[in-house]
Structures are given as C-alpha cells and as structure tokens.
Coordinates of C-alpha atoms in Angstrom, one line a residue:
M16 CA 0.0 0.0 0.0
R17 CA 2.9 2.5 0.8
R18 CA 4.3 1.7 -2.6
Q19 CA 1.2 2.6 -4.2
Y20 CA 1.0 5.7 -2.4
Y21 CA 4.8 6.8 -3.1
L22 CA 3.7 5.8 -7.1
L23 CA 0.8 8.0 -7.1
T24 CA 2.9 10.9 -5.3
L25 CA 5.5 10.7 -8.1
I26 CA 2.9 11.0 -11.0
I27 CA 1.3 14.0 -9.3
L28 CA 4.6 15.6 -8.9
I29 CA 5.7 14.8 -12.6
I30 CA 2.2 16.5 -13.9
G31 CA 2.4 19.3 -11.5
C32 CA 6.4 20.2 -11.3
E33 CA 5.8 24.0 -12.9
K34 CA 3.6 24.8 -10.2
E35 CA 4.8 26.6 -6.9
Q36 CA 4.7 24.5 -3.7
T37 CA 3.0 26.2 -0.8
S38 CA 3.7 23.7 2.1
T39 CA 6.9 24.0 4.1
E40 CA 8.4 20.8 2.4
K41 CA 10.6 21.5 -0.6
Q42 CA 11.4 18.2 -2.4
I43 CA 14.7 17.9 -4.7
D44 CA 15.8 15.4 -7.3
I45 CA 13.1 13.2 -6.2
I46 CA 13.1 9.8 -8.3
D47 CA 11.2 7.2 -7.1
E48 CA 10.8 7.6 -3.3
V49 CA 9.4 10.5 -0.9
L50 CA 10.2 10.9 2.7
E51 CA 7.1 12.2 4.5
N52 CA 6.9 14.8 7.2
E53 CA 5.4 12.4 9.7
D54 CA 8.6 10.3 8.9
I55 CA 10.6 12.9 10.9
D56 CA 10.5 13.3 14.5
I57 CA 11.7 16.6 15.7
S58 CA 8.8 17.5 18.2
Y59 CA 11.2 19.8 20.2
I60 CA 11.1 22.4 17.6
L61 CA 7.4 22.3 16.7
E62 CA 6.7 22.7 20.3
N63 CA 9.5 25.1 21.4
P64 CA 10.2 27.5 18.0
I65 CA 11.4 30.4 20.6
I66 CA 15.0 29.8 21.4
Y67 CA 16.3 31.6 24.4
E68 CA 18.9 29.5 25.9
S69 CA 21.3 26.9 24.7
V70 CA 19.3 23.8 23.8
N71 CA 20.3 20.2 22.8
F72 CA 17.7 18.1 20.8
T73 CA 17.7 15.2 18.3
L74 CA 16.0 15.0 15.0
S75 CA 15.1 11.1 14.2
I76 CA 13.7 9.4 11.1
K77 CA 11.0 7.0 12.2
N78 CA 10.9 5.1 9.0
N79 CA 14.1 4.3 7.2
E80 CA 12.9 2.2 4.2
L81 CA 14.4 4.4 2.1
G82 CA 18.0 4.0 3.7
I83 CA 19.4 7.6 4.8
S84 CA 22.9 8.4 3.8
K85 CA 22.9 12.0 5.3
I86 CA 21.2 14.4 7.5
E87 CA 22.1 17.9 7.5
A88 CA 20.8 21.1 9.7
Q89 CA 21.3 24.7 8.3
I90 CA 20.6 28.1 9.4
A91 CA 21.2 30.9 6.9
D92 CA 23.0 28.5 4.8
E93 CA 25.5 28.0 7.3
I94 CA 25.8 24.1 8.6
V95 CA 24.9 23.7 12.2
A96 CA 24.8 19.9 12.6
Q97 CA 25.4 16.9 10.2
V98 CA 25.5 13.0 10.3
E99 CA 26.0 10.3 7.6
D100 CA 24.5 6.9 7.5
G101 CA 22.4 7.3 10.6
K102 CA 18.7 7.8 11.6
E103 CA 19.4 10.5 14.5
L104 CA 21.0 13.8 14.1
G105 CA 21.8 15.6 17.5
I106 CA 21.5 19.4 17.3
N107 CA 22.6 22.1 19.5
L108 CA 21.4 25.8 19.1
N109 CA 22.9 28.4 21.2
P110 CA 21.1 31.8 20.7
D111 CA 24.2 33.5 21.5
N112 CA 25.6 32.4 18.2
F113 CA 23.0 33.6 16.2
P114 CA 21.5 36.9 15.5
A115 CA 18.2 37.5 17.4
G116 CA 15.1 37.4 15.4
D117 CA 13.0 35.1 13.1
T118 CA 15.0 32.3 10.8
I119 CA 14.5 29.2 9.4
L120 CA 16.0 25.9 10.5
T121 CA 16.4 23.8 7.4
L122 CA 16.8 20.0 7.4
I123 CA 18.1 18.4 4.1
I124 CA 17.8 14.5 4.1
T125 CA 19.5 12.6 1.4
D126 CA 18.9 8.8 1.0
A127 CA 21.1 6.2 -0.5
N128 CA 19.9 6.7 -3.9
G129 CA 20.5 10.2 -3.8
N130 CA 17.1 11.7 -3.7
I131 CA 16.9 15.2 -1.4
T132 CA 14.1 15.9 0.7
Q133 CA 14.4 19.6 2.3
H134 CA 12.0 20.6 5.4
N135 CA 11.8 24.2 6.8
Y136 CA 10.8 24.8 10.3
P137 CA 10.3 28.5 11.4
I138 CA 12.2 29.4 14.6
S139 CA 13.3 32.6 16.4
F140 CA 16.2 33.4 18.4
H141 CA 15.6 35.5 21.5
R142 CA 17.6 37.3 24.5
V143 CA 16.6 36.7 28.0
L144 CA 16.1 40.1 29.7
L145 CA 15.7 38.7 33.2
E146 CA 13.8 35.6 34.9
L147 CA 11.2 36.4 37.1
D148 CA 9.9 34.3 40.0
L149 CA 6.8 35.4 41.5
K150 CA 4.6 34.1 44.4
E151 CA 0.8 34.7 44.6
N152 CA 1.0 37.2 47.3
F153 CA 3.0 39.6 45.5
F154 CA -0.1 40.5 43.2
L155 CA -2.3 43.2 44.5
P156 CA -5.6 42.9 45.9
P157 CA -8.6 40.8 44.5
Q158 CA -10.1 43.8 42.9
F159 CA -7.1 43.9 40.3
V160 CA -7.7 42.0 37.6
D161 CA -5.4 42.2 34.7
F162 CA -1.5 42.0 35.2
Y163 CA 1.0 42.5 32.9
F164 CA 5.1 42.9 32.6
F165 CA 6.6 44.6 29.9
A166 CA 10.1 45.6 28.8
S167 CA 11.1 48.8 26.8
A168 CA 14.3 50.0 25.2
I169 CA 15.5 53.6 26.4
D170 CA 13.8 55.3 23.6
G171 CA 10.3 53.7 24.8
S172 CA 9.9 51.3 22.2
L173 CA 8.8 47.9 23.3
L174 CA 11.0 45.1 23.7
A175 CA 8.7 42.3 25.0
S176 CA 5.4 42.0 27.0
I177 CA 3.4 39.3 28.6
K178 CA 0.2 39.0 30.4
I179 CA 0.0 36.7 33.4
D180 CA -2.3 35.3 36.0
P181 CA -1.8 36.4 39.7
I182 CA -0.5 32.8 40.7
S183 CA 3.1 31.8 41.7
Q184 CA 5.1 31.2 38.6
N185 CA 8.2 31.3 37.4
F186 CA 9.3 32.4 33.6
K187 CA 11.8 34.1 31.4
L188 CA 11.1 37.4 29.6
T189 CA 12.6 37.4 26.2
T190 CA 12.6 39.6 23.5
P191 CA 13.4 39.0 19.7
I192 CA 15.2 42.0 19.6
D193 CA 19.1 42.0 19.9
I194 CA 20.3 43.6 23.3
S195 CA 23.7 43.3 24.7
P196 CA 24.1 42.5 28.2
E197 CA 25.1 45.7 29.2
T198 CA 22.4 47.5 27.2
P199 CA 20.2 49.5 29.6
Y200 CA 16.3 49.0 29.5
S201 CA 13.2 49.5 31.5
L202 CA 10.9 46.8 33.1
T203 CA 7.2 48.0 33.9
Y204 CA 4.6 45.9 36.0
A205 CA 1.2 46.8 35.5
A206 CA -2.1 45.9 37.3
I207 CA -5.6 47.2 36.5
A208 CA -8.5 47.3 38.8
R209 CA -12.1 47.4 37.8
D210 CA -15.5 47.7 39.8
I211 CA -18.1 45.1 39.6
N212 CA -20.5 47.7 37.8
N213 CA -17.7 48.7 35.2
T214 CA -17.8 52.6 36.1
Y215 CA -14.1 52.9 36.8
T216 CA -10.9 51.7 36.0
L217 CA -7.7 52.0 38.3
T218 CA -4.4 51.3 36.6
N219 CA -1.2 51.1 38.9
L220 CA 2.2 51.0 37.0
F221 CA 5.8 50.4 38.3
T222 CA 8.6 51.0 36.2
I223 CA 12.4 50.5 36.7
K224 CA 14.8 52.0 34.5
D225 CA 18.2 51.3 33.7
L226 CA 18.3 47.6 34.0
T227 CA 20.4 45.5 32.1
R228 CA 20.5 41.7 31.4
N229 CA 23.7 41.4 33.8
N230 CA 22.7 44.1 36.8
L231 CA 19.3 42.3 37.5
P232 CA 19.0 38.6 35.9
L233 CA 16.5 37.6 38.5
F234 CA 13.4 39.5 39.9
S235 CA 12.1 37.5 42.9
P236 CA 9.9 40.0 44.8
K237 CA 8.7 39.6 48.4
G238 CA 4.8 39.6 49.1
I239 CA 3.0 42.9 49.3
L240 CA 1.5 44.0 52.7
Y241 CA -2.2 45.1 52.1
Y242 CA -5.1 45.5 54.2
G243 CA -8.1 43.2 53.5
A244 CA -11.6 43.4 54.9
S245 CA -12.2 44.9 58.3
S246 CA -15.2 44.6 60.8
R247 CA -15.8 47.2 63.4
S248 CA -16.8 46.9 66.9
E249 CA -17.9 50.2 68.9
Y250 CA -17.5 50.6 73.0
S251 CA -18.6 53.1 75.4
T252 CA -16.3 55.4 77.1
N253 CA -16.0 57.2 80.4
G254 CA -14.5 60.2 82.0
F255 CA -13.2 61.9 78.9
P256 CA -13.4 65.7 78.6
D257 CA -16.4 67.3 77.2
D258 CA -14.9 70.3 75.3
D259 CA -11.5 69.5 74.3
V260 CA -10.1 68.4 71.0
I261 CA -9.1 64.6 71.2
N262 CA -7.6 62.6 69.0
I263 CA -7.5 58.8 69.5
G264 CA -5.7 56.9 66.9
T265 CA -3.8 58.2 63.8
V266 CA -4.7 58.8 60.2
F267 CA -3.4 55.5 59.1
P268 CA -4.0 52.1 60.6
S269 CA -1.5 50.2 62.5
Y270 CA -0.6 46.7 61.4
G271 CA -4.0 44.6 61.5
Y272 CA -6.2 47.3 63.3
D273 CA -7.5 50.7 63.7
V274 CA -8.9 53.1 66.7
G275 CA -10.6 55.9 66.7
Y276 CA -12.9 58.4 68.8
Y277 CA -16.0 59.9 68.0
S278 CA -16.5 62.7 70.7
N279 CA -20.2 63.9 69.7
T280 CA -21.4 60.2 70.9
K281 CA -18.1 59.7 73.1
T282 CA -17.8 56.2 71.3
F283 CA -14.6 54.4 71.0
V284 CA -14.2 52.4 67.9
V285 CA -11.8 49.3 67.1
D286 CA -11.4 48.0 63.4
N287 CA -10.0 44.7 62.8
I288 CA -8.4 44.4 59.7
E289 CA -7.6 41.3 57.9
M290 CA -4.1 41.1 56.4
N291 CA -2.7 38.8 53.9
F292 CA 0.1 37.6 55.8
E293 CA -2.0 35.3 58.1
D294 CA 0.7 34.1 60.0
R295 CA 1.6 37.4 61.5
D296 CA -1.2 37.9 63.7
I297 CA -1.6 40.4 66.7
T298 CA -2.8 40.1 70.1
N299 CA -2.6 43.7 71.4
Y300 CA -3.9 47.1 70.4
Y301 CA -2.1 50.0 71.0
V302 CA -4.4 53.1 71.8
P303 CA -2.9 56.4 71.5
Y304 CA -4.6 59.4 72.9
H305 CA -3.7 63.1 72.3
N306 CA -5.7 66.0 73.7
L307 CA -4.6 68.9 71.5
S308 CA -6.6 71.4 73.9
Q309 CA -4.7 70.5 76.8
N310 CA -1.4 69.0 75.2
D311 CA -1.7 66.1 77.1
Y312 CA -0.7 62.4 75.6
A313 CA -1.4 58.9 77.1
Y314 CA -2.2 55.5 75.9
I315 CA -3.4 52.2 76.9
W316 CA -3.0 48.6 75.6
L317 CA -5.8 46.6 75.0
N318 CA -6.1 42.5 74.3
K319 CA -7.8 41.9 71.2
Q320 CA -9.4 38.5 72.8
E321 CA -10.4 40.3 76.1
L322 CA -12.7 43.2 74.3
S323 CA -16.1 42.0 75.2
S324 CA -19.2 44.0 74.1
D325 CA -19.6 45.7 77.1
F326 CA -16.1 46.8 77.3
V327 CA -15.8 50.4 78.6
L328 CA -12.9 52.5 77.6
D329 CA -12.1 54.5 81.0
F330 CA -10.2 57.7 80.8
N331 CA -8.6 57.0 84.2
N332 CA -7.1 53.8 82.8
L333 CA -4.9 55.7 80.4
L334 CA -1.0 55.3 81.0
R335 CA 1.5 58.3 80.9
D336 CA 4.6 55.9 81.6
G337 CA 7.4 56.5 79.6
I338 CA 5.8 59.6 77.7
E339 CA 8.4 62.2 77.0
S340 CA 7.7 65.8 75.4
R341 CA 10.1 66.7 72.7
I342 CA 10.7 69.0 70.1
F343 CA 12.3 69.0 66.4
D344 CA 13.9 71.4 64.4
A345 CA 11.8 73.3 62.0
S346 CA 13.8 76.1 60.9
Y347 CA 14.8 74.8 57.5
N348 CA 13.1 76.8 54.7
D349 CA 13.0 75.8 51.3
G350 CA 12.8 79.6 50.0
K351 CA 9.7 79.0 48.2
G352 CA 7.7 81.7 50.2
D353 CA 4.6 79.5 50.4
G354 CA 4.6 78.8 54.3
R355 CA 6.4 76.0 55.8
F356 CA 4.9 72.6 56.0
G357 CA 5.7 69.0 57.2
Y358 CA 4.6 66.1 59.3
L359 CA 6.3 63.7 61.8
T360 CA 5.1 59.8 62.1
I361 CA 6.6 57.7 64.6
L362 CA 5.9 53.7 64.6
G363 CA 6.7 51.7 67.7
Y364 CA 7.9 47.8 67.4
N365 CA 7.4 45.9 70.7
N366 CA 10.5 43.8 69.4
S367 CA 13.0 43.0 67.0
Q368 CA 11.3 40.2 65.5
D369 CA 8.0 42.4 65.0
F370 CA 10.4 44.9 63.0
Q371 CA 11.4 42.0 60.9
D372 CA 7.9 40.8 60.6
G373 CA 6.4 44.6 59.6
I374 CA 4.3 44.6 62.7
F375 CA 4.1 47.9 63.9
H376 CA 2.1 50.4 66.0
Y377 CA 1.3 53.8 65.0
L378 CA 2.5 56.2 68.4
W379 CA 2.6 59.6 66.6
Q380 CA 1.3 60.8 63.4
R381 CA 0.5 65.0 63.0
N382 CA 1.1 67.4 60.0
H383 CA 2.3 70.6 60.9
A384 CA 2.0 74.1 58.9
I385 CA 3.9 77.3 59.7
D386 CA 2.3 80.2 57.7
A387 CA 4.7 82.6 55.9
S388 CA 3.7 85.5 58.2
F389 CA 5.5 83.4 61.5
P390 CA 8.8 83.1 60.1
T391 CA 10.2 82.9 63.8
V392 CA 8.6 79.8 64.5
N393 CA 11.6 77.1 64.6
T394 CA 10.2 74.3 66.5
I395 CA 7.6 71.7 66.7
P396 CA 6.5 69.9 69.8
Y397 CA 5.5 65.9 69.8
F398 CA 5.4 63.4 72.1
L399 CA 7.1 60.1 72.3
N400 CA 6.3 56.7 74.1
T401 CA 9.9 55.5 75.0
T402 CA 8.8 52.0 76.2
F403 CA 9.1 50.2 72.8
E404 CA 12.2 48.1 71.9
T405 CA 12.6 49.5 68.2
Y406 CA 11.2 52.8 66.4
S407 CA 11.3 54.2 62.9
H408 CA 10.1 57.5 61.9
I409 CA 9.2 59.6 58.8
Y410 CA 9.9 63.2 58.9
Q411 CA 9.1 65.7 56.0
W412 CA 9.7 69.2 56.3
E413 CA 9.3 71.6 53.4
D414 CA 11.1 69.5 50.5
Y415 CA 13.0 67.4 52.8
Y416 CA 12.0 63.8 53.5
T417 CA 13.4 61.2 55.3
N418 CA 12.5 57.7 56.6
R419 CA 14.9 56.1 59.3
I420 CA 15.3 53.4 62.1
G421 CA 15.2 55.3 65.5
V422 CA 13.3 57.9 67.3
P423 CA 13.2 61.6 65.7
L424 CA 16.2 63.9 65.8
E425 CA 16.4 67.3 67.3
S426 CA 17.6 68.4 64.0
Y427 CA 18.5 67.0 60.3
N428 CA 21.3 67.9 57.8
I429 CA 19.7 68.6 54.9
P430 CA 21.1 67.5 51.7
V431 CA 22.2 70.5 49.5
W432 CA 20.5 69.2 46.2
S433 CA 18.4 71.2 43.8
F434 CA 16.7 69.8 40.6
E435 CA 14.0 70.6 38.4
Y436 CA 12.2 69.0 35.5
I437 CA 10.4 69.8 32.2
Q438 CA 8.0 67.6 30.6
N439 CA 6.9 67.5 26.8
G440 CA 4.5 64.8 26.5
K441 CA 6.1 61.5 27.2
E442 CA 9.5 63.2 27.6
I443 CA 10.8 64.2 30.7
D444 CA 14.2 66.1 31.2
I445 CA 15.7 66.1 34.7
I446 CA 18.2 69.0 35.7
K447 CA 20.1 68.5 38.8
N448 CA 22.7 69.7 40.9
G449 CA 24.4 67.9 43.9
D450 CA 26.0 64.7 44.6
G451 CA 25.2 62.1 46.9
H452 CA 22.0 60.9 45.6
T453 CA 21.4 57.2 44.4
S454 CA 18.2 56.8 42.8
G455 CA 15.3 58.9 41.5
K456 CA 11.4 58.7 41.4
I457 CA 8.8 60.5 39.3
F458 CA 5.4 59.8 40.5
L459 CA 2.4 60.2 38.1
N460 CA -1.0 60.0 38.7
N461 CA -4.4 61.9 38.5
L462 CA -6.1 61.2 41.8
N463 CA -7.3 65.0 41.9
D464 CA -7.9 65.3 38.1
E465 CA -9.8 62.0 37.3
A466 CA -10.8 61.7 33.6
I467 CA -13.9 60.2 32.0
I468 CA -13.1 57.7 28.9
N469 CA -15.7 55.8 27.7
G470 CA -18.1 56.8 30.2
K471 CA -15.6 55.4 33.2
R472 CA -13.6 57.2 35.8
T473 CA -10.2 56.5 34.6
I474 CA -7.6 56.9 37.5
Y475 CA -3.7 55.8 37.4
N476 CA -0.7 55.8 39.4
W477 CA 2.6 55.2 37.9
S478 CA 6.0 55.1 39.7
Y479 CA 9.0 55.3 37.7
L480 CA 12.4 54.5 39.1
F481 CA 15.9 55.9 37.7
D482 CA 19.6 56.3 38.2
S483 CA 19.6 59.7 39.5
Q484 CA 23.4 60.2 39.0
N485 CA 23.3 59.3 35.1
T486 CA 19.9 60.2 33.9
E487 CA 19.1 63.5 32.4
K488 CA 16.2 62.5 30.0
I489 CA 13.4 60.0 30.3
I490 CA 10.8 58.5 27.7
L491 CA 7.8 57.2 29.0
P492 CA 7.4 53.6 27.6
E493 CA 5.0 52.8 24.9
L494 CA 2.4 50.0 26.2
P495 CA 1.6 46.7 24.9
D496 CA -1.8 46.6 22.8
D497 CA -4.0 45.6 25.8
L498 CA -3.4 48.6 27.6
K499 CA -2.9 50.9 24.5
N500 CA -6.6 49.8 24.0
S501 CA -7.4 50.6 27.7
E502 CA -8.9 53.7 29.1
F503 CA -5.5 54.6 30.5
G504 CA -3.9 54.0 27.2
S505 CA -6.0 56.7 25.7
L506 CA -4.7 59.2 28.4
H507 CA -1.2 57.8 27.3
S508 CA -1.8 58.2 23.6
S509 CA -2.9 61.9 24.1
N510 CA 0.2 62.8 26.1
S511 CA -2.2 63.7 29.1
L512 CA -0.3 61.9 32.0
L513 CA 0.2 64.4 34.9
I514 CA 3.4 64.4 37.2
E515 CA 2.6 64.6 40.9
R516 CA 6.2 64.8 42.3
V517 CA 9.9 64.1 41.7
L518 CA 12.4 62.9 44.3
L519 CA 16.0 62.1 44.5
N520 CA 17.1 59.8 47.1
S521 CA 20.1 58.6 48.9
Y522 CA 20.6 55.5 51.3
D523 CA 23.2 54.9 53.9
G524 CA 25.1 51.4 53.0
I525 CA 23.9 51.6 49.5
S526 CA 26.8 52.8 47.2
S527 CA 25.3 53.0 43.6
Y528 CA 22.0 52.5 41.9
P529 CA 23.0 48.8 40.5
D530 CA 23.8 48.0 44.4
Y531 CA 20.2 49.6 44.9
L532 CA 18.6 47.1 42.2
D533 CA 20.3 44.3 44.0
K534 CA 19.7 44.8 47.7
V535 CA 16.3 46.4 47.2
I536 CA 14.4 46.0 43.9
K537 CA 15.4 42.5 42.9
T538 CA 13.5 41.0 46.0
N539 CA 10.9 44.1 46.7
E540 CA 12.5 44.2 50.2
N541 CA 11.5 46.5 52.7
I542 CA 13.8 49.4 52.5
L543 CA 14.5 49.7 56.3
K544 CA 15.7 46.2 56.2
V545 CA 18.4 47.2 54.0
T546 CA 19.1 50.6 55.2
P547 CA 18.9 52.5 58.4
K548 CA 18.7 55.8 56.6
V549 CA 16.5 57.2 53.5
E550 CA 16.6 60.6 52.7
A551 CA 15.1 62.5 49.9
K552 CA 14.4 66.1 48.2
F553 CA 11.4 66.4 46.2
I554 CA 9.3 68.6 43.9
N555 CA 5.6 68.2 44.2
R556 CA 3.4 70.2 42.1
R557 CA 0.6 70.5 44.8
G558 CA 3.3 72.2 47.3
N559 CA 5.0 70.6 50.1
Q560 CA 1.9 68.5 51.1
W561 CA 2.1 64.9 52.4
V562 CA 4.7 63.1 50.6
I563 CA 4.0 59.4 51.5
E564 CA 6.4 56.9 50.2
S565 CA 6.3 53.3 50.5
D566 CA 8.6 51.1 52.3
K567 CA 8.8 49.0 49.1
F568 CA 8.8 50.2 45.5
F569 CA 6.1 47.5 44.3
Y570 CA 3.3 48.1 46.8

C-alpha cells in the first residue's frame, strides 16, 4: 500500500512540476521515493520554536525504508549539524551564536539513492532579559484583575510583553530584539482594577529604568502587605473631657487594626483588619490618646481577645508611663515663600522580631503648617512613648523627606541638592545639581484630576524609578496592545499624563544604583531592612504636602 502511495505521489509531482509549492516541504531531485513529514520526529522545535537558551535536541527518522545516507541542518545557509549513515541527528542551538529574531531551521535529508528532501521549520532566537520568580502574594488585592510585565528600550519602544495570571509562577522574559548584556532597558509591572459595575478603572504601573541583562538577572519579589476587609466594634467610654479637641488613633491604621474616637457620641471604635500575611497575627492594640486642647498624651494597651461587647474605655485607665515631650527643628526653609509644611510619623515595634515581620503600632502622626507670616517659629513639639524596643520614623519638612530607623532627631542635616524637571508629552528632562543621591523617582497620577474615558472614571498611579546620577532624560515607554486599547491607554496616547512629584533619594549603606537594584528591587525588600536611613529632596506640583513613600517600591 505504501508503494502505491509513493507511485501516486510521483505521478502528481511529474504532472505539477511547474506549480509553486505552498507547504513548508521542498523536495529536490526526487526519483522514486519520498520522505514524508510524519516520518521525521522533530517535536522539540515544533513545540518550542522560540529559543532563548542553549538547547540540545535530536532529529530522528521514524521510518527508514529508503535508507538515509546523510542528514544536514542549516540556518541561513550555514551548517549547524550533520551526520552520515544514521537515522538520528543531534543538534545544539545556542542563541548567543545567532542574530536575534526570526529565522528558518532547514533540514536536508539524502537517501541512499541520492534523493534529497528539504524541510523548513520557522524558529526565533531571543535574548533573555531577566527571570521572574513570582509568588501569589506579590499581586495586588482581588479587585485587580489584569496583570502585565513589559520591557522597553530607553527610547520607549517595546521589547517584550506578557500578560500573566495572579498565581505563583516562574518564567523568563525574552525579546527577539538584539540587546547586549550591558544595554540598559526598563521593566514595567502594570495592574488594572475595575469595579463590578464597570464604572471606573484604576491602573497602577511600576517602572524600573536602567536595568541590564547583567545587573538584574533575577526578579524574585517578596509579597506585598495590604489591608483586607475590616470589621468594626463600638464601645462606650467614661470620663473623657467634654469640650477638648481629642484624637484617638492616627490617620493611617497600624498593622491589622485601627482605633478612633467620636467626641459627639463619646464612642470608641476598633477596626479589626484582615491582613494578607495570616501568620503574623497580633494580640494587643495600642491606643494613643492626644488631647490637643490640654497638650496631653497618654495610651493604653487592649488585649484583642478580651474586648467583650460591654467593654468601656475609661479615661482613668490611660497610662503616661514613659511619655516624653520633645521638639524637632523646623527652621529649614526651602525659600519658596509659600509657608512651611511638614509632618512627623513615629512607629513602634515591641521587639526586633516584630520589626522584621513588619508588625508596627502608630505612636504619633501629625502634620504641621507654619504660615509665611510667622517666620520665627522654628520648633515643633511632639510626644514620644519610650517604652518600645525599636522605632522608625518618617519626617517631612518643606522639600525634605526622610524615613529611618530610630526615634526622631532634634535636627536634620538637609542635603544640598537642587533639581527641576521639564515635561514635554512623554519626554521628561531632569536638571539637577548636587551629589550624594543614588536613585530618583517620578510619580505620575491623576487622583485629583480624574478623567472620564468611555463613560468610566479613569485613574492611574505610575511610579518610575531611575538612576539619578546618570539620567538626564526619561521617555515613558510605549504600552502593549491590551493596555494601549484601555482607558488608561487613551490618556497615555494623548500625552495627558500628569507628574505629581519627583524625588532624588540617598541611602546609607547603598553605594550605587546597581547596588540598590540588587539589595532592594530584586526582592522588593522593605527599605529599612536594607538601610537604616533614607533621605530625599522632592518637587511636588501641589506644594509641600504629604509626600508619603511606601517602604517597598512595588506596593
């Protein structure tokens, strides 16, 4: 039966010898036998046409009735492997030995009678940009539904992109563009959230500029801490002053809980907040009390398990042990003439393990403003609870920002850096003076200038990290097609992106931007676990107001 089939094929070939063949098989000087595609086992290439690392595979002839005298593999007319008098051909393809991009692997098979069969297989050589090892808790909360990674050349052109599911996974991001190990590029992570009624979209983007294939070969980020659902409990109070201005709690919640006080109803509230790190539960709530009218600070610890429904927060049970009244220096003036503004936040950790686990309690959090008509006010008071083992604090005054381990200082040495930026569409020029900074960050958002695109509220946050010592121009990257066609993509294409602020940063113990990539970005590490001190100068388009920086770049 097989011989009849070969005879029929030979007749068809003779009749149609002038017709152009449309299959991937090209046959030359066939006399009386034909080697079919199904006779060749080259499944590896058929299943893995993109080659980004050195591979070894074998071509084998499953039916050798014809008698194979020679097998030869070619790429761009160059022989890459050959064997005589055999049914198998071992092939090694190292992408470093070939230009990046699409090409053809050609197999030329000669039988014992001198008949030649040629088969062409499309393949593509890629360059590995970096390996990504992602854990499920890296991804943002459930309302975010679409996730992307994409790489871009410094001119903004797209090198590679991939849409991924929010699950643990390991893969290599590759590009068909020839890029050397030392050529800089940028990597962007994007996450999109939508509400169930499809009335708004929120797009968060994080871009790291000046990566190379050598300086960040592996991105293995730790999980992101985020607050989940909360349940509120309300309790009665006793003995609190009637007419004084009282704050209980702080602007932001502590790890796993928040507390507050409603003076009109004299009600004390506790919000128990679910955290995505379930193995880091807390047992005690720290409740700070600040009477602004009497300049009084006190606190109380409440056991989470002992808060019954009939609990009453009694003013007489508040503690003042270990409380000290202190001041910080507010004499620095950035010279902008718009009054002076800043804030101080103090976090306490019961022990070193809590610090490592990120279990913190807000001890103090207050903003301060000095009107331009009061230039002689140079100190600001605050209270410190000295009973904690470890502290960190965030201090912002004018255009200076610091996040560091320890209690606040009486005064701070402000870096002598000056800079400005010029935005022209997607191009941003950075003009700077002064040394000592390591990284820079541009933060773009429209939280106060929401756009309506396709009938939806369209919001974006974009953090863009760069080497502050060696960057003078930034070109925001092009978007992958899915993002380009989104509501955010409409703002991106119309050059309507707004810069909220620009920062220059320095870090104790981090010597350079590549050092920062290795110690912080590679694992999305909490910055205070790498350095005891972060300092920054910033420009904020809304003036010197509430510059809040996350302890992690990806948050």
